[in-house]
């Protein structure tokens, strides 16, 4: 017969040790080593027995696909990220920094769900029912089909789900729930895994759509074991700057749709609203163009967003020149400055350079390289770039311009917003009507194009 013996395995990297340790020796993570039971064969022979399945396997064509269709939440930007809405029996994990607006968004989701004629249940382990009611009155999220319960015990939570029988359940948050069937403190690795496993099983068996709120660590990762993200169907990150009202929901994992969609919201005192066209938030509206600005089209997931780069060239510094960058990768900005000095003979290396984006936008896409270069050149030459022109392209160390992915979607977004010309790398063929593509082989050609279109714009 097989004997049971114990091993200790890390839930992060699955490294196995013979005894328990507080910190995994392989990945260095604390509190992730748990005891697991394995079977060892006697006399070197393993025992293999077949067990009759509780439900027989069926042909895939006999499964009704209508049972797993998306159901709209009533919030268009969230539905966009989810792939059309929530799926019955699915589990969604929404993670974000404290105070970013997770509870406000999910209370709005539960309210919209109840207003559509379906029942929703909001379970909170962090706030009392009175506190949730105060926020609901402030944001206008009160409905008779929206049920509230302030509970942190998993067994009572499951009892609430069986009693109310909702179509949507919001659990805020999974780190505050605990169960007596698992060891460890509330919010610990063992407790979080046990609670998530039980809630996932309840969602699959009852067909209720479940949304879990997750805390994040100091470095922005989801708190708890890494296996938590593998247990759920959808993982969303709620991002936002405390200095701005703009919030973004970014898809990280989605078993029912694309995993690289982005939804935009504006957080106000009286609630949260969708931003279907966020490009205007990332542009500085002015009556006439000024030097040191350039507009580009970035792709955030699959979504094209208009972004504006602003540059200011200071006087030559006596010591080391200063580089102040906001919203742009500082190392990439330094590389573009070196390329401008070496390949385009633009004397900017000894000057102070200040670079920034508008509206708190972060441009990590290499397609913004050309816009950064033209903004620096525009400020250095005091030559304004036309307000109706965009620049899209990656700048290489040799000064060459390279094409980027999704060029057709970027140009279509620029044409939709009224831009008439685009400085792009050579080889771009699909150009929408009303937009003129101006090819440039290298950074020197791009600067000549800048001078030409600026002079033509001045004569007109």
Short mmCIF file of C-alpha atoms in Angstrom, two decimals:
data_model
loop_
_atom_site.label_atom_id
_atom_site.label_comp_id
_atom_site.label_asym_id
_atom_site.label_seq_id
_atom_site.Cartn_x
_atom_site.Cartn_y
_atom_site.Cartn_z
CA UNK A 1 0.00 0.00 0.00
CA UNK A 2 1.01 3.63 -0.46
CA UNK A 3 2.08 5.60 2.57
CA UNK A 4 1.31 9.25 3.13
CA UNK A 5 4.27 11.50 3.85
CA UNK A 6 4.60 15.26 4.16
CA UNK A 7 6.37 17.76 1.98
CA UNK A 8 6.56 21.54 2.14
CA UNK A 9 5.95 23.41 -1.10
CA UNK A 10 6.14 27.11 -1.97
CA UNK A 11 2.90 28.42 -3.50
CA UNK A 12 4.81 31.01 -5.55
CA UNK A 13 7.56 29.00 -7.26
CA UNK A 14 6.51 25.41 -6.22
CA UNK A 15 9.93 24.76 -4.70
CA UNK A 16 9.80 21.65 -2.43
CA UNK A 17 11.66 21.37 0.90
CA UNK A 18 11.82 18.61 3.49
CA UNK A 19 10.87 20.86 6.42
CA UNK A 20 8.89 24.03 6.95
CA UNK A 21 10.65 27.38 6.59
CA UNK A 22 9.25 30.88 6.91
CA UNK A 23 10.95 32.11 3.73
CA UNK A 24 11.31 30.16 0.50
CA UNK A 25 14.98 29.56 -0.24
CA UNK A 26 14.37 29.59 -3.99
CA UNK A 27 12.26 32.72 -4.65
CA UNK A 28 12.76 34.50 -1.31
CA UNK A 29 9.03 35.04 -0.63
CA UNK A 30 7.85 35.05 2.98
CA UNK A 31 4.92 32.99 4.26
CA UNK A 32 4.30 30.93 1.12
CA UNK A 33 5.59 27.51 2.24
CA UNK A 34 2.76 25.13 3.12
CA UNK A 35 2.58 21.48 4.02
CA UNK A 36 1.27 19.11 1.34
CA UNK A 37 0.64 15.39 1.58
CA UNK A 38 2.05 13.07 -1.07
CA UNK A 39 1.78 9.31 -1.55
CA UNK A 40 4.93 7.26 -1.64
CA UNK A 41 4.76 3.78 -3.10
CA UNK A 42 5.76 0.75 -1.04
CA UNK A 43 8.37 -1.57 -2.57
CA UNK A 44 8.87 0.91 -5.42
CA UNK A 45 5.53 0.22 -7.06
CA UNK A 46 2.87 2.91 -7.34
CA UNK A 47 -0.82 2.06 -7.00
CA UNK A 48 -3.14 3.39 -9.69
CA UNK A 49 -6.88 2.99 -9.29
CA UNK A 50 -9.67 4.30 -11.49
CA UNK A 51 -12.52 6.16 -9.81
CA UNK A 52 -15.96 6.38 -11.40
CA UNK A 53 -16.70 10.00 -12.43
CA UNK A 54 -19.65 11.74 -10.80
CA UNK A 55 -20.75 13.21 -14.17
CA UNK A 56 -20.00 11.58 -17.53
CA UNK A 57 -18.07 13.33 -20.27
CA UNK A 58 -20.32 14.69 -23.02
CA UNK A 59 -19.67 15.83 -26.60
CA UNK A 60 -18.73 19.50 -26.79
CA UNK A 61 -21.44 20.12 -29.37
CA UNK A 62 -24.13 19.10 -26.86
CA UNK A 63 -23.23 21.86 -24.38
CA UNK A 64 -25.56 24.86 -24.52
CA UNK A 65 -23.39 27.95 -25.24
CA UNK A 66 -26.17 30.30 -24.14
CA UNK A 67 -25.52 29.54 -20.46
CA UNK A 68 -22.16 31.30 -20.58
CA UNK A 69 -23.05 34.42 -22.54
CA UNK A 70 -21.96 37.85 -21.35
CA UNK A 71 -24.47 39.89 -19.39
CA UNK A 72 -24.07 43.66 -19.56
CA UNK A 73 -23.33 45.41 -16.27
CA UNK A 74 -24.74 48.71 -17.49
CA UNK A 75 -21.30 50.39 -17.32
CA UNK A 76 -19.98 50.56 -20.88
CA UNK A 77 -16.29 51.01 -20.06
CA UNK A 78 -16.28 48.05 -17.67
CA UNK A 79 -18.14 45.93 -20.22
CA UNK A 80 -15.47 46.88 -22.75
CA UNK A 81 -12.70 45.50 -20.53
CA UNK A 82 -14.69 42.38 -19.58
CA UNK A 83 -15.36 41.55 -23.22
CA UNK A 84 -19.08 42.41 -23.18
CA UNK A 85 -20.05 41.99 -19.53
CA UNK A 86 -19.87 39.41 -16.75
CA UNK A 87 -20.41 35.72 -17.42
CA UNK A 88 -22.69 33.66 -15.13
CA UNK A 89 -20.57 31.45 -12.88
CA UNK A 90 -17.43 33.52 -13.44
CA UNK A 91 -15.16 35.02 -10.78
CA UNK A 92 -13.56 38.42 -11.39
CA UNK A 93 -10.77 39.83 -9.24
CA UNK A 94 -10.51 43.64 -9.15
CA UNK A 95 -7.32 44.94 -7.51
CA UNK A 96 -6.14 48.47 -6.87
CA UNK A 97 -4.56 50.88 -4.43
CA UNK A 98 -6.50 52.00 -1.35
CA UNK A 99 -8.83 54.92 -2.08
CA UNK A 100 -8.63 54.60 -5.85
CA UNK A 101 -12.40 54.00 -6.13
CA UNK A 102 -12.88 50.23 -6.25
CA UNK A 103 -15.81 50.20 -3.82
CA UNK A 104 -17.46 53.16 -5.55
CA UNK A 105 -17.22 51.46 -8.94
CA UNK A 106 -18.53 48.10 -7.72
CA UNK A 107 -21.39 49.70 -5.80
CA UNK A 108 -22.36 51.39 -9.07
CA UNK A 109 -22.12 48.00 -10.83
CA UNK A 110 -24.38 46.37 -8.22
CA UNK A 111 -26.85 49.26 -8.51
CA UNK A 112 -27.00 49.10 -12.32
CA UNK A 113 -27.45 45.34 -12.10
CA UNK A 114 -30.37 45.74 -9.67
CA UNK A 115 -31.91 48.54 -11.73
CA UNK A 116 -32.02 46.22 -14.76
CA UNK A 117 -34.39 43.87 -12.92
CA UNK A 118 -31.84 41.39 -11.55
CA UNK A 119 -30.89 40.94 -7.90
CA UNK A 120 -27.43 41.83 -6.63
CA UNK A 121 -25.70 41.28 -3.29
CA UNK A 122 -22.93 43.49 -1.89
CA UNK A 123 -20.90 41.81 0.86
CA UNK A 124 -18.44 43.95 2.79
CA UNK A 125 -15.92 42.89 5.39
CA UNK A 126 -14.44 46.38 5.68
CA UNK A 127 -17.47 48.64 6.19
CA UNK A 128 -20.74 48.42 8.07
CA UNK A 129 -24.06 48.40 6.27
CA UNK A 130 -24.68 51.97 7.48
CA UNK A 131 -21.44 53.21 5.95
CA UNK A 132 -22.27 51.56 2.63
CA UNK A 133 -25.75 53.12 2.73
CA UNK A 134 -24.21 56.58 3.25
CA UNK A 135 -22.01 56.15 0.18
CA UNK A 136 -24.94 54.75 -1.79
CA UNK A 137 -27.05 57.83 -1.00
CA UNK A 138 -24.19 60.13 -1.99
CA UNK A 139 -23.69 58.39 -5.32
CA UNK A 140 -27.37 57.64 -6.01
CA UNK A 141 -27.00 53.86 -5.81
CA UNK A 142 -30.08 52.85 -3.82
CA UNK A 143 -32.42 50.17 -5.17
CA UNK A 144 -34.68 47.60 -3.54
CA UNK A 145 -33.05 44.74 -5.45
CA UNK A 146 -29.60 45.70 -4.15
CA UNK A 147 -28.95 43.75 -0.93
CA UNK A 148 -26.22 44.65 1.58
CA UNK A 149 -24.52 42.54 4.22
CA UNK A 150 -21.54 43.41 6.43
CA UNK A 151 -19.92 40.05 7.16
CA UNK A 152 -16.41 38.62 7.21
CA UNK A 153 -17.08 34.94 8.03
CA UNK A 154 -17.01 32.78 4.91
CA UNK A 155 -19.67 30.33 6.05
CA UNK A 156 -22.13 33.16 6.81
CA UNK A 157 -21.27 34.78 3.48
CA UNK A 158 -22.14 31.56 1.66
CA UNK A 159 -25.37 31.43 3.68
CA UNK A 160 -26.25 34.94 2.50
CA UNK A 161 -25.69 33.89 -1.11
CA UNK A 162 -27.95 30.84 -0.70
CA UNK A 163 -30.67 32.89 1.01
CA UNK A 164 -30.73 35.96 -1.27
CA UNK A 165 -30.05 33.98 -4.50
CA UNK A 166 -28.63 36.96 -6.42
CA UNK A 167 -27.35 37.07 -9.99
CA UNK A 168 -24.32 39.16 -9.04
CA UNK A 169 -22.24 39.08 -5.84
CA UNK A 170 -19.61 41.68 -4.88
CA UNK A 171 -17.17 40.67 -2.11
CA UNK A 172 -15.26 43.62 -0.65
CA UNK A 173 -12.66 42.40 0.01
CA UNK A 174 -11.34 38.87 -0.20
CA UNK A 175 -8.48 39.65 2.23
CA UNK A 176 -10.99 40.50 5.00
CA UNK A 177 -12.85 37.19 4.73
CA UNK A 178 -11.87 34.25 6.94
CA UNK A 179 -12.89 30.66 7.42
CA UNK A 180 -12.56 28.30 10.37
CA UNK A 181 -11.73 25.42 8.03
CA UNK A 182 -8.25 26.79 7.31
CA UNK A 183 -5.40 27.81 9.56
CA UNK A 184 -3.61 31.14 9.59
CA UNK A 185 -4.56 34.74 10.27
CA UNK A 186 -7.15 36.70 8.30
CA UNK A 187 -5.56 38.01 5.13
CA UNK A 188 -2.76 35.44 5.25
CA UNK A 189 -1.75 33.23 2.37
CA UNK A 190 -3.60 30.12 3.59
CA UNK A 191 -6.79 32.00 4.47
CA UNK A 192 -6.93 33.97 1.22
CA UNK A 193 -6.44 30.83 -0.86
CA UNK A 194 -9.09 28.90 1.07
CA UNK A 195 -11.63 31.74 0.87
CA UNK A 196 -11.07 32.28 -2.86
CA UNK A 197 -11.34 28.56 -3.57
CA UNK A 198 -14.64 28.31 -1.68
CA UNK A 199 -16.10 31.40 -3.37
CA UNK A 200 -15.01 30.15 -6.78
CA UNK A 201 -16.65 26.78 -6.17
CA UNK A 202 -19.85 28.52 -5.02
CA UNK A 203 -19.90 30.63 -8.19
CA UNK A 204 -19.40 27.62 -10.46
CA UNK A 205 -22.06 25.49 -8.79
CA UNK A 206 -24.72 28.20 -8.42
CA UNK A 207 -24.05 30.08 -11.67
CA UNK A 208 -23.79 33.45 -9.93
CA UNK A 209 -21.37 36.04 -11.28
CA UNK A 210 -18.93 37.04 -8.55
CA UNK A 211 -16.60 40.04 -8.30
CA UNK A 212 -13.88 39.99 -5.64
CA UNK A 213 -11.99 43.06 -4.47
CA UNK A 214 -8.28 42.43 -3.87
CA UNK A 215 -5.71 44.49 -2.00
CA UNK A 216 -2.32 45.29 -3.51
CA UNK A 217 1.14 45.36 -1.98
CA UNK A 218 3.54 48.31 -1.91
CA UNK A 219 4.97 47.40 -5.31
CA UNK A 220 1.50 47.24 -6.90
CA UNK A 221 1.14 43.43 -7.04
CA UNK A 222 -2.01 41.68 -5.85
CA UNK A 223 -1.67 40.72 -2.20
CA UNK A 224 -1.80 37.02 -1.41
CA UNK A 225 -0.39 33.99 -3.20
CA UNK A 226 0.26 34.11 -6.92
CA UNK A 227 -2.09 31.16 -7.29
CA UNK A 228 -4.94 33.55 -6.42
CA UNK A 229 -4.80 34.93 -9.97
CA UNK A 230 -4.94 31.40 -11.40
CA UNK A 231 -8.06 30.50 -9.43
CA UNK A 232 -10.21 33.29 -10.87
CA UNK A 233 -11.41 33.80 -14.43
CA UNK A 234 -10.74 37.51 -14.86
CA UNK A 235 -8.10 39.76 -13.27
CA UNK A 236 -8.54 43.55 -13.50
CA UNK A 237 -6.30 46.32 -12.19
CA UNK A 238 -7.88 49.61 -11.13
CA UNK A 239 -5.32 52.38 -11.59
CA UNK A 240 -5.33 56.10 -10.94
CA UNK A 241 -3.35 59.04 -9.66
CA UNK A 242 -4.56 60.69 -6.47
CA UNK A 243 -3.80 64.08 -8.01
CA UNK A 244 -6.16 63.41 -10.92
CA UNK A 245 -9.76 62.27 -11.24
CA UNK A 246 -8.92 59.95 -14.14
CA UNK A 247 -9.16 56.22 -13.38
CA UNK A 248 -8.37 53.27 -15.62
CA UNK A 249 -9.46 49.64 -15.41
CA UNK A 250 -6.90 47.48 -17.17
CA UNK A 251 -7.46 43.84 -18.07
CA UNK A 252 -4.64 41.50 -17.06
CA UNK A 253 -6.32 38.12 -17.52
CA UNK A 254 -9.64 37.30 -19.17
CA UNK A 255 -10.88 33.82 -20.05
CA UNK A 256 -13.89 35.28 -21.86
CA UNK A 257 -12.36 38.05 -23.96
CA UNK A 258 -9.28 40.09 -24.78
CA UNK A 259 -6.83 40.57 -21.92
CA UNK A 260 -5.39 43.93 -23.04
CA UNK A 261 -8.42 46.23 -23.00
CA UNK A 262 -8.55 49.47 -21.02
CA UNK A 263 -11.58 51.31 -19.64
CA UNK A 264 -11.48 54.98 -18.62
CA UNK A 265 -13.47 56.62 -15.82
CA UNK A 266 -13.71 59.93 -13.99
CA UNK A 267 -14.10 59.77 -10.22
CA UNK A 268 -16.21 62.57 -8.69
CA UNK A 269 -17.59 63.30 -5.24
CA UNK A 270 -21.01 62.06 -6.31
CA UNK A 271 -19.87 58.88 -8.04
CA UNK A 272 -17.97 57.60 -11.03
CA UNK A 273 -18.69 58.09 -14.72
CA UNK A 274 -17.47 56.48 -17.93
CA UNK A 275 -15.23 58.33 -20.36
CA UNK A 276 -15.93 56.91 -23.79
CA UNK A 277 -13.56 59.34 -25.57
CA UNK A 278 -10.60 60.05 -23.25
CA UNK A 279 -8.32 61.55 -25.92
CA UNK A 280 -9.47 65.07 -25.03
CA UNK A 281 -8.18 64.59 -21.47
CA UNK A 282 -4.64 64.12 -22.71
CA UNK A 283 -4.48 67.23 -24.90
CA UNK A 284 -3.88 70.84 -24.00
CA UNK A 285 -6.48 72.92 -25.81
CA UNK A 286 -5.09 76.26 -27.02
CA UNK A 287 -6.23 78.72 -29.73
CA UNK A 288 -2.97 78.61 -31.70
CA UNK A 289 0.05 76.26 -31.74
CA UNK A 290 3.16 77.04 -29.72
CA UNK A 291 6.68 75.72 -30.01
CA UNK A 292 7.77 72.72 -27.99
CA UNK A 293 4.63 70.62 -28.40
CA UNK A 294 3.90 67.53 -30.48
CA UNK A 295 0.93 65.18 -30.60
CA UNK A 296 1.11 61.40 -30.97
CA UNK A 297 -1.29 58.45 -30.92
CA UNK A 298 -0.44 55.74 -28.39
CA UNK A 299 -2.01 52.31 -28.01
CA UNK A 300 -3.04 51.37 -24.48
CA UNK A 301 -3.96 47.74 -24.98
CA UNK A 302 -6.10 47.88 -28.09
CA UNK A 303 -7.32 51.40 -27.45
CA UNK A 304 -5.79 54.33 -29.39
CA UNK A 305 -5.31 57.44 -27.26
CA UNK A 306 -4.20 60.89 -28.36
CA UNK A 307 -1.35 62.21 -26.23
CA UNK A 308 0.54 65.46 -26.24
CA UNK A 309 4.24 65.85 -25.45
CA UNK A 310 5.59 69.18 -24.23
CA UNK A 311 9.28 70.11 -24.23
CA UNK A 312 11.18 73.12 -22.95
CA UNK A 313 14.84 73.77 -23.76
CA UNK A 314 16.67 75.86 -21.19
CA UNK A 315 19.86 77.83 -21.55
CA UNK A 316 23.19 75.96 -21.64
CA UNK A 317 24.19 74.90 -18.17
CA UNK A 318 27.63 75.62 -16.74
CA UNK A 319 27.78 72.21 -15.06
CA UNK A 320 25.86 69.04 -15.83
CA UNK A 321 22.69 69.78 -17.85
CA UNK A 322 19.44 68.98 -16.11
CA UNK A 323 16.91 66.47 -17.41
CA UNK A 324 13.44 66.65 -15.86
CA UNK A 325 10.94 64.14 -17.27
CA UNK A 326 7.30 63.48 -16.33
CA UNK A 327 5.13 60.82 -17.97
CA UNK A 328 7.92 59.61 -20.29
CA UNK A 329 10.63 57.04 -19.69
CA UNK A 330 13.70 59.05 -18.66
CA UNK A 331 16.20 56.65 -20.23
CA UNK A 332 14.33 56.73 -23.54
CA UNK A 333 14.19 60.53 -23.44
CA UNK A 334 17.97 60.64 -22.89
CA UNK A 335 18.47 58.29 -25.84
CA UNK A 336 16.32 60.47 -28.13
CA UNK A 337 18.27 63.57 -27.05
CA UNK A 338 21.56 61.85 -27.94
CA UNK A 339 20.18 60.77 -31.33
CA UNK A 340 19.08 64.35 -32.09
CA UNK A 341 22.56 65.69 -31.30
CA UNK A 342 24.49 62.98 -33.16
CA UNK A 343 22.28 62.15 -36.16
CA UNK A 344 20.42 65.42 -36.73
CA UNK A 345 23.20 67.81 -35.57
CA UNK A 346 20.80 69.56 -33.22
CA UNK A 347 22.82 71.20 -30.39
CA UNK A 348 20.69 70.25 -27.40
CA UNK A 349 23.05 68.09 -25.37
CA UNK A 350 24.43 70.95 -23.27
CA UNK A 351 21.01 72.47 -22.52
CA UNK A 352 18.58 71.82 -19.72
CA UNK A 353 15.67 69.76 -21.09
CA UNK A 354 12.22 69.50 -19.52
CA UNK A 355 9.75 66.95 -20.89
CA UNK A 356 6.19 66.31 -19.81
CA UNK A 357 2.91 64.83 -20.99
CA UNK A 358 -0.52 66.42 -20.61
CA UNK A 359 -3.23 65.12 -18.29
CA UNK A 360 -1.05 62.71 -16.34
CA UNK A 361 -0.72 60.34 -19.28
CA UNK A 362 2.19 57.89 -19.30
CA UNK A 363 3.77 57.27 -22.70
CA UNK A 364 5.67 54.00 -22.50
CA UNK A 365 4.92 53.04 -26.10
CA UNK A 366 7.97 53.42 -28.43
CA UNK A 367 5.63 55.01 -30.97
CA UNK A 368 5.95 58.27 -28.98
CA UNK A 369 9.67 58.55 -29.79
CA UNK A 370 9.10 60.69 -32.87
CA UNK A 371 6.72 63.04 -31.01
CA UNK A 372 9.31 63.48 -28.23
CA UNK A 373 12.03 64.22 -30.78
CA UNK A 374 9.89 66.74 -32.68
CA UNK A 375 8.80 68.44 -29.44
CA UNK A 376 12.45 68.90 -28.41
CA UNK A 377 13.40 70.12 -31.90
CA UNK A 378 10.39 72.46 -32.01
CA UNK A 379 11.41 74.07 -28.72
CA UNK A 380 15.05 74.32 -29.76
CA UNK A 381 14.25 75.95 -33.14
CA UNK A 382 11.28 77.92 -31.74
CA UNK A 383 9.20 76.50 -34.58
CA UNK A 384 5.62 75.54 -33.68
CA UNK A 385 4.30 72.29 -35.02
CA UNK A 386 0.82 72.62 -36.56
CA UNK A 387 -2.03 71.71 -34.22
CA UNK A 388 -3.54 69.42 -36.88
CA UNK A 389 -0.43 67.22 -37.23
CA UNK A 390 0.54 64.06 -35.36
CA UNK A 391 3.85 62.19 -35.20
CA UNK A 392 3.99 58.41 -34.88
CA UNK A 393 7.14 56.29 -35.04
CA UNK A 394 10.00 54.66 -33.16
CA UNK A 395 13.45 56.25 -33.27
CA UNK A 396 16.47 53.97 -33.53
CA UNK A 397 20.00 54.71 -32.36
CA UNK A 398 21.06 55.10 -35.98
CA UNK A 399 18.50 57.87 -36.38
CA UNK A 400 16.19 55.75 -38.50
CA UNK A 401 12.41 55.73 -38.04
CA UNK A 402 10.68 52.39 -37.62
CA UNK A 403 7.05 51.44 -37.98
CA UNK A 404 5.03 50.39 -34.95
CA UNK A 405 2.14 48.02 -34.50
CA UNK A 406 -1.48 49.08 -34.96
CA UNK A 407 -0.66 51.92 -37.34
CA UNK A 408 -4.05 51.64 -39.05
CA UNK A 409 -5.92 52.10 -35.75
CA UNK A 410 -3.69 55.01 -34.75
CA UNK A 411 -4.22 56.85 -38.03
CA UNK A 412 -7.96 56.14 -37.95
CA UNK A 413 -8.18 57.70 -34.46
CA UNK A 414 -6.20 60.74 -35.63
CA UNK A 415 -8.51 61.20 -38.63
CA UNK A 416 -11.60 60.80 -36.44
CA UNK A 417 -10.45 63.64 -34.19
CA UNK A 418 -9.83 66.00 -37.09
CA UNK A 419 -6.06 65.76 -37.66
CA UNK A 420 -5.10 66.37 -41.28
CA UNK A 421 -1.43 65.30 -41.48
CA UNK A 422 0.74 62.64 -39.89
CA UNK A 423 4.53 62.29 -39.87
CA UNK A 424 5.15 58.56 -40.08
CA UNK A 425 7.93 56.12 -41.03
CA UNK A 426 8.03 54.97 -44.68
CA UNK A 427 5.90 52.06 -45.85
CA UNK A 428 2.57 53.08 -44.31
CA UNK A 429 -0.15 52.23 -46.85
CA UNK A 430 -3.54 52.21 -45.12
CA UNK A 431 -4.25 55.91 -44.68
CA UNK A 432 -7.84 56.99 -43.91
CA UNK A 433 -9.59 59.64 -45.98
CA UNK A 434 -8.93 63.21 -44.93
CA UNK A 435 -5.50 62.43 -43.49
CA UNK A 436 -2.23 62.98 -45.36
CA UNK A 437 0.65 60.71 -44.37
CA UNK A 438 4.08 62.36 -44.70
CA UNK A 439 6.82 59.68 -44.70
CA UNK A 440 10.23 60.34 -43.16
CA UNK A 441 13.16 57.92 -43.45
CA UNK A 442 15.19 59.20 -40.49
CA UNK A 443 15.19 61.85 -37.80
CA UNK A 444 16.84 64.39 -40.12
CA UNK A 445 14.07 63.94 -42.68
CA UNK A 446 11.49 64.33 -39.91
CA UNK A 447 13.00 67.69 -38.91
CA UNK A 448 12.90 68.86 -42.52
CA UNK A 449 9.26 67.82 -42.69
CA UNK A 450 8.64 69.80 -39.49
CA UNK A 451 10.10 72.92 -41.10
CA UNK A 452 8.10 72.44 -44.29
CA UNK A 453 4.70 71.89 -42.74
CA UNK A 454 5.32 74.72 -40.25
CA UNK A 455 6.24 77.12 -43.08
CA UNK A 456 3.24 76.01 -45.16
CA UNK A 457 1.00 76.44 -42.14
CA UNK A 458 2.43 79.94 -41.58
CA UNK A 459 1.84 80.96 -45.21
CA UNK A 460 -1.74 79.68 -45.08
#
